[in-house]
Amino acid sequence: MFEPFLKPLNWLYGEITDVRNLLYDSHIMETLRPATYTIGVGNLTVGGTGKTPHVDYLVRLLKDQGPMATLSRGYGRRTRGFRIATASDTADTIGDEPLLLYRKHAIRSGPRQAGVLVSVGEKRAEAIPKLLVAEPDLQTIILDDAFQHRPVQPHLNLLLTDFHRLFYHDEPFPGGRLRERRHGARRADAVLVTKCPDDLGEAEQQVIEQRIRVYSKPDAPVFFTGLQYGKPLPFGEEQPLAGLGGIGKPVVLVSGIARPEPLEQYARAHYTLVEHLRFADHYRYTSTDLARLRRVVPPDGVVLTTEKDFVKLAPLLAETGRTEAAFYYLPIEIRFLNRETEFLAMVRAGLAALRESKSIVKKS
């Protein structure tokens, strides 16, 4: 429900974003079209639509195609400017989501790892040339949370929308959560409806797709993805990768993510949920938070958290000398409800087409 008295402000905000987009669409404001295959991943709304798991999916999909990089703003970091992640970086220096990607895909001996460079930079049009200096042979760059970053025009622009908060039900700021009007979806080359329930039927998918097509390009495909959790993993690498046991295992859930409801549902379905300590998205944990966790965990219970929260809690545990034995995190991946082969073909076709065009230019 949107407050009626905010309608004029919604309209004003929408007008401002419309003018900004018009300046870019008319080429009055400069736009960079990188020579390297670039995929943008973003949304129209504020909050969690599952961007990081989708970026992770794309990295796993394309990193065997040659050197690649991820580039994000680095939300929540205490640094500014462009930087390539190294083993010494923390959530304070690059942000929690880039740190997660670094730990999963890029940890080697220095910034120029074989395969994936994880980088941050508010001004992506300035950061991309710096990436190419660091790795001239880059084949792919994935831009995280870049749908409204108009100074860069990606070759493939992916728009994500949460099944539980579809953009066509929403309004612009301040009455709603949209960063721009709904028709901004026309910039998307494909729309992905994320966090879908496992039992979402084809009939309901078609209804959602029809509603999306009111605002998107006519030829932009619409895909549906859900989340799947992996086996809980302990914080300490020296521990065996054992599960937590059955439904009776007492669990205290801790999360600092935008929409923790699916996580809580999973915990309730698989364990005995003692308590869920919910923090704001990108929350910076403290030793006081650890002490609070310790107080509420039963003697035979454990702390369960997300992979994004793990990269911030684990260093804090190490700093305070706390044992890691009672701390586990849940790996998370996306899965397509259907038509994954079509999506894979679309992503790979873009890379192949750009390579072919470069080959023709070299031959000529």
XYZ file of C-alpha atoms in Angstrom:
364
model
C 0.000 0.000 0.000
C 1.457 3.339 -1.068
C 0.661 6.492 0.889
C -1.455 8.850 -1.306
C 0.313 11.975 0.005
C 3.624 10.658 -1.386
C 2.273 10.402 -4.940
C 3.537 13.857 -5.997
C 7.015 12.984 -4.698
C 6.918 9.653 -6.517
C 6.067 11.537 -9.704
C 8.851 14.076 -9.159
C 11.457 11.385 -8.535
C 10.295 9.479 -11.594
C 10.542 12.627 -13.721
C 14.105 13.257 -12.554
C 15.198 9.725 -13.458
C 13.371 9.972 -16.791
C 15.311 13.114 -17.705
C 18.584 11.475 -16.710
C 17.837 8.404 -18.821
C 16.814 10.588 -21.767
C 20.179 12.368 -21.653
C 21.964 9.022 -21.930
C 19.587 7.594 -24.519
C 20.081 10.706 -26.674
C 23.877 10.429 -26.295
C 23.987 13.895 -24.778
C 25.734 12.298 -21.819
C 28.690 10.100 -22.707
C 28.437 6.314 -22.542
C 31.259 3.779 -22.695
C 30.688 0.650 -24.788
C 33.597 -1.597 -23.720
C 35.486 -3.615 -26.330
C 35.495 -6.504 -23.835
C 32.297 -8.543 -23.492
C 30.429 -6.944 -20.596
C 27.376 -8.255 -18.735
C 25.391 -5.959 -16.464
C 23.405 -7.447 -13.563
C 21.004 -5.195 -11.694
C 17.465 -4.349 -10.705
C 14.906 -1.560 -10.600
C 14.250 -1.859 -6.875
C 16.261 -1.234 -3.747
C 17.069 -4.314 -1.725
C 17.951 -7.920 -2.301
C 16.892 -9.497 -5.568
C 19.671 -12.084 -5.462
C 22.244 -10.245 -7.572
C 25.309 -11.824 -5.966
C 24.215 -15.472 -6.490
C 23.475 -14.611 -10.129
C 26.881 -12.974 -10.566
C 28.411 -16.075 -8.990
C 26.488 -18.220 -11.491
C 27.798 -16.181 -14.423
C 31.362 -16.404 -13.121
C 31.140 -20.187 -12.908
C 29.576 -20.264 -16.369
C 32.193 -18.159 -18.152
C 35.471 -18.375 -16.282
C 36.638 -21.276 -18.454
C 36.291 -18.975 -21.482
C 39.407 -16.999 -20.562
C 40.395 -14.276 -18.103
C 37.425 -12.493 -16.602
C 36.626 -9.877 -13.974
C 33.801 -8.747 -11.733
C 33.326 -5.059 -11.033
C 31.023 -3.596 -8.412
C 30.689 -0.416 -6.428
C 31.701 -2.199 -3.228
C 28.708 -1.168 -1.152
C 29.518 -0.716 2.550
C 33.301 -0.498 2.166
C 35.321 2.192 3.917
C 37.585 2.883 0.963
C 37.017 4.811 -2.234
C 38.168 4.531 -5.817
C 39.220 1.597 -7.937
C 40.918 -1.423 -6.448
C 41.524 -5.044 -7.356
C 40.949 -7.455 -4.486
C 43.906 -9.229 -2.916
C 44.290 -11.696 -0.066
C 44.752 -8.816 2.388
C 41.373 -7.234 1.628
C 38.397 -7.338 3.986
C 34.746 -6.347 3.859
C 35.859 -2.900 5.055
C 38.156 -2.419 2.058
C 36.087 -3.930 -0.773
C 32.615 -4.719 0.630
C 31.106 -8.014 1.759
C 29.748 -9.213 -1.596
C 33.003 -8.658 -3.566
C 34.867 -10.349 -0.700
C 32.551 -13.350 -1.004
C 33.252 -13.565 -4.746
C 36.993 -13.213 -4.127
C 37.037 -16.063 -1.606
C 35.085 -18.322 -3.976
C 36.788 -17.571 -7.274
C 40.000 -15.594 -7.007
C 42.152 -16.502 -4.022
C 45.669 -17.216 -5.261
C 48.874 -15.332 -4.511
C 48.148 -11.806 -5.717
C 45.798 -9.541 -7.666
C 46.415 -11.254 -11.013
C 44.950 -14.650 -10.340
C 44.431 -17.123 -13.122
C 40.816 -16.705 -14.168
C 38.967 -14.084 -12.162
C 39.814 -10.557 -11.048
C 37.450 -9.221 -8.401
C 37.397 -5.426 -8.390
C 35.482 -2.455 -7.018
C 35.071 1.105 -8.233
C 32.250 3.634 -7.986
C 32.959 5.048 -11.453
C 32.832 1.963 -13.593
C 33.576 3.779 -16.853
C 36.901 4.797 -15.320
C 37.490 1.415 -13.678
C 37.127 -0.696 -16.835
C 40.220 0.757 -18.604
C 42.187 0.173 -15.397
C 41.037 -3.442 -15.362
C 42.276 -3.855 -18.923
C 45.666 -2.466 -17.924
C 45.844 -5.041 -15.131
C 44.725 -7.847 -17.460
C 44.866 -6.917 -21.179
C 43.477 -10.302 -22.220
C 40.187 -9.985 -20.325
C 37.419 -11.810 -22.150
C 34.467 -10.938 -19.906
C 33.565 -8.278 -17.340
C 30.528 -8.731 -15.100
C 29.105 -5.517 -13.677
C 27.328 -6.074 -10.366
C 24.382 -3.788 -9.482
C 24.838 -1.674 -12.603
C 21.388 -1.337 -14.171
C 21.195 2.368 -13.277
C 24.905 2.979 -13.980
C 24.306 4.509 -17.393
C 27.921 5.678 -18.115
C 28.630 2.060 -19.175
C 26.540 0.277 -21.793
C 26.983 -3.493 -21.375
C 26.657 -5.931 -24.252
C 24.110 -7.908 -22.227
C 21.912 -6.142 -19.680
C 20.181 -8.466 -17.189
C 17.343 -7.147 -15.030
C 16.475 -9.058 -11.853
C 13.134 -8.772 -10.051
C 12.172 -10.575 -6.846
C 9.165 -12.889 -7.210
C 7.917 -11.672 -3.829
C 8.256 -8.002 -4.831
C 7.812 -7.797 -8.596
C 8.749 -4.404 -9.987
C 5.433 -3.878 -11.776
C 3.663 -3.783 -8.385
C 5.996 -1.057 -7.097
C 6.344 2.732 -7.305
C 9.349 5.103 -7.402
C 10.836 6.685 -4.290
C 9.846 7.807 -1.747
C 6.490 6.064 -1.677
C 7.860 2.899 -3.243
C 11.177 1.140 -3.679
C 11.837 1.701 -7.379
C 15.053 3.483 -8.364
C 13.331 4.676 -11.541
C 9.984 4.189 -13.282
C 8.870 0.739 -14.392
C 9.513 1.460 -18.077
C 13.227 1.446 -17.277
C 12.844 -2.300 -17.839
C 13.024 -1.592 -21.595
C 16.812 -1.363 -21.295
C 16.991 -5.017 -20.269
C 18.046 -7.659 -22.788
C 16.542 -10.302 -20.493
C 14.533 -10.285 -17.269
C 15.078 -12.837 -14.509
C 12.378 -13.371 -11.904
C 14.350 -14.468 -8.844
C 13.667 -16.287 -5.568
C 10.777 -18.199 -7.125
C 9.144 -21.012 -5.143
C 9.918 -24.527 -6.322
C 6.292 -25.183 -7.256
C 5.757 -22.098 -9.429
C 3.735 -23.479 -12.328
C 3.954 -22.580 -16.003
C 0.543 -20.912 -15.973
C 1.599 -18.478 -13.237
C 4.922 -17.929 -14.990
C 3.054 -16.918 -18.130
C 0.920 -14.429 -16.200
C 4.028 -12.829 -14.676
C 5.776 -12.770 -18.046
C 2.815 -10.993 -19.640
C 2.830 -8.358 -16.891
C 6.580 -7.819 -17.349
C 6.210 -7.446 -21.129
C 4.045 -4.372 -20.605
C 7.279 -2.599 -19.647
C 10.118 -4.615 -21.221
C 11.338 -4.914 -24.802
C 9.104 -7.215 -26.859
C 11.943 -9.606 -27.672
C 13.518 -9.708 -24.196
C 13.165 -13.249 -22.785
C 11.891 -13.754 -19.236
C 13.462 -16.463 -17.079
C 12.558 -17.806 -13.639
C 15.135 -18.785 -11.021
C 15.055 -20.002 -7.444
C 17.570 -20.381 -4.643
C 19.022 -23.636 -3.411
C 21.087 -24.029 -0.264
C 24.037 -26.354 -0.061
C 25.260 -28.425 2.860
C 26.145 -26.262 5.894
C 29.899 -25.786 6.151
C 31.870 -25.025 9.311
C 33.860 -21.817 9.626
C 37.078 -23.608 10.547
C 38.809 -25.239 7.578
C 40.405 -27.835 9.847
C 37.011 -29.277 10.769
C 35.377 -32.066 8.772
C 32.608 -30.896 6.455
C 29.926 -32.535 8.541
C 26.255 -31.678 8.388
C 24.359 -30.335 11.350
C 22.184 -33.345 11.904
C 18.436 -33.606 11.548
C 15.381 -31.561 12.361
C 16.113 -31.646 16.083
C 19.431 -29.795 15.918
C 19.063 -26.448 17.779
C 20.106 -23.556 15.528
C 20.454 -19.837 16.113
C 20.175 -18.089 12.786
C 22.020 -14.810 12.204
C 21.618 -12.775 9.023
C 22.443 -9.342 7.656
C 20.715 -9.558 4.275
C 17.901 -7.614 2.635
C 15.272 -10.375 2.621
C 15.994 -13.127 5.160
C 12.551 -14.753 4.989
C 13.538 -17.616 2.608
C 16.582 -18.329 4.774
C 14.434 -18.520 7.880
C 11.957 -20.820 6.143
C 14.820 -23.131 5.198
C 16.158 -23.177 8.764
C 12.724 -23.955 10.198
C 12.223 -26.783 7.728
C 15.578 -28.458 8.414
C 16.423 -27.708 12.058
C 14.952 -26.518 15.331
C 15.171 -22.743 15.068
C 15.866 -21.346 18.534
C 16.123 -17.711 17.494
C 16.768 -15.591 14.412
C 18.962 -12.534 14.990
C 18.212 -10.237 12.068
C 20.492 -7.353 11.200
C 20.384 -4.752 8.442
C 21.709 -5.609 4.985
C 25.540 -5.293 4.831
C 25.654 -5.042 8.629
C 29.116 -4.646 10.173
C 29.331 -7.100 13.086
C 31.044 -6.297 16.391
C 32.397 -8.224 19.362
C 29.212 -7.227 21.220
C 27.183 -9.088 18.591
C 29.345 -12.177 19.092
C 28.771 -12.033 22.834
C 25.027 -11.825 22.214
C 25.225 -14.847 19.935
C 27.062 -16.840 22.563
C 24.389 -16.106 25.141
C 21.490 -17.393 23.053
C 23.091 -20.565 21.606
C 22.095 -23.684 23.594
C 24.920 -25.993 24.788
C 24.185 -28.475 21.998
C 23.294 -25.835 19.411
C 25.132 -24.004 16.639
C 25.096 -20.639 14.894
C 23.993 -20.773 11.268
C 24.505 -17.841 8.914
C 24.772 -16.898 5.255
C 27.854 -17.018 3.080
C 27.805 -13.215 2.862
C 27.734 -12.880 6.648
C 30.401 -15.558 7.037
C 33.067 -13.418 5.328
C 32.531 -10.766 8.042
C 31.970 -12.985 11.073
C 34.927 -15.322 10.497
C 37.621 -12.578 10.716
C 35.882 -11.147 13.779
C 36.000 -14.536 15.467
C 39.695 -14.792 14.692
C 40.362 -11.311 16.112
C 38.560 -12.063 19.377
C 40.129 -15.487 19.792
C 36.751 -17.192 19.806
C 36.360 -20.815 18.816
C 34.736 -21.451 15.453
C 33.349 -24.873 16.313
C 29.761 -23.738 16.740
C 29.592 -21.575 13.579
C 28.328 -22.789 10.210
C 27.345 -21.059 6.990
C 25.017 -22.027 4.152
C 26.386 -21.931 0.594
C 23.775 -20.690 -1.841
C 23.309 -21.049 -5.579
C 20.601 -20.222 -8.093
C 18.771 -22.745 -10.178
C 16.579 -22.211 -13.228
C 13.028 -23.502 -12.991
C 13.218 -24.174 -16.750
C 14.848 -22.933 -19.986
C 18.342 -22.796 -18.525
C 19.778 -24.046 -21.814
C 18.234 -21.050 -23.581
C 19.806 -18.671 -21.075
C 23.221 -20.316 -21.407
C 23.014 -20.075 -25.186
C 22.122 -16.378 -25.019
C 25.048 -15.527 -22.720
C 27.589 -17.554 -24.682
C 26.315 -16.307 -28.039
C 27.068 -12.732 -27.036
C 30.650 -13.606 -26.160
C 31.110 -15.638 -29.345
C 29.686 -12.844 -31.522
C 32.029 -10.258 -30.035
C 35.018 -12.556 -30.490
C 34.026 -13.141 -34.092
C 33.714 -9.421 -34.804
C 37.162 -8.812 -33.315
C 38.577 -11.629 -35.435
C 37.125 -10.111 -38.601
C 38.585 -6.707 -37.744
C 42.043 -8.229 -37.208
C 41.924 -10.126 -40.511
C 40.892 -7.028 -42.428
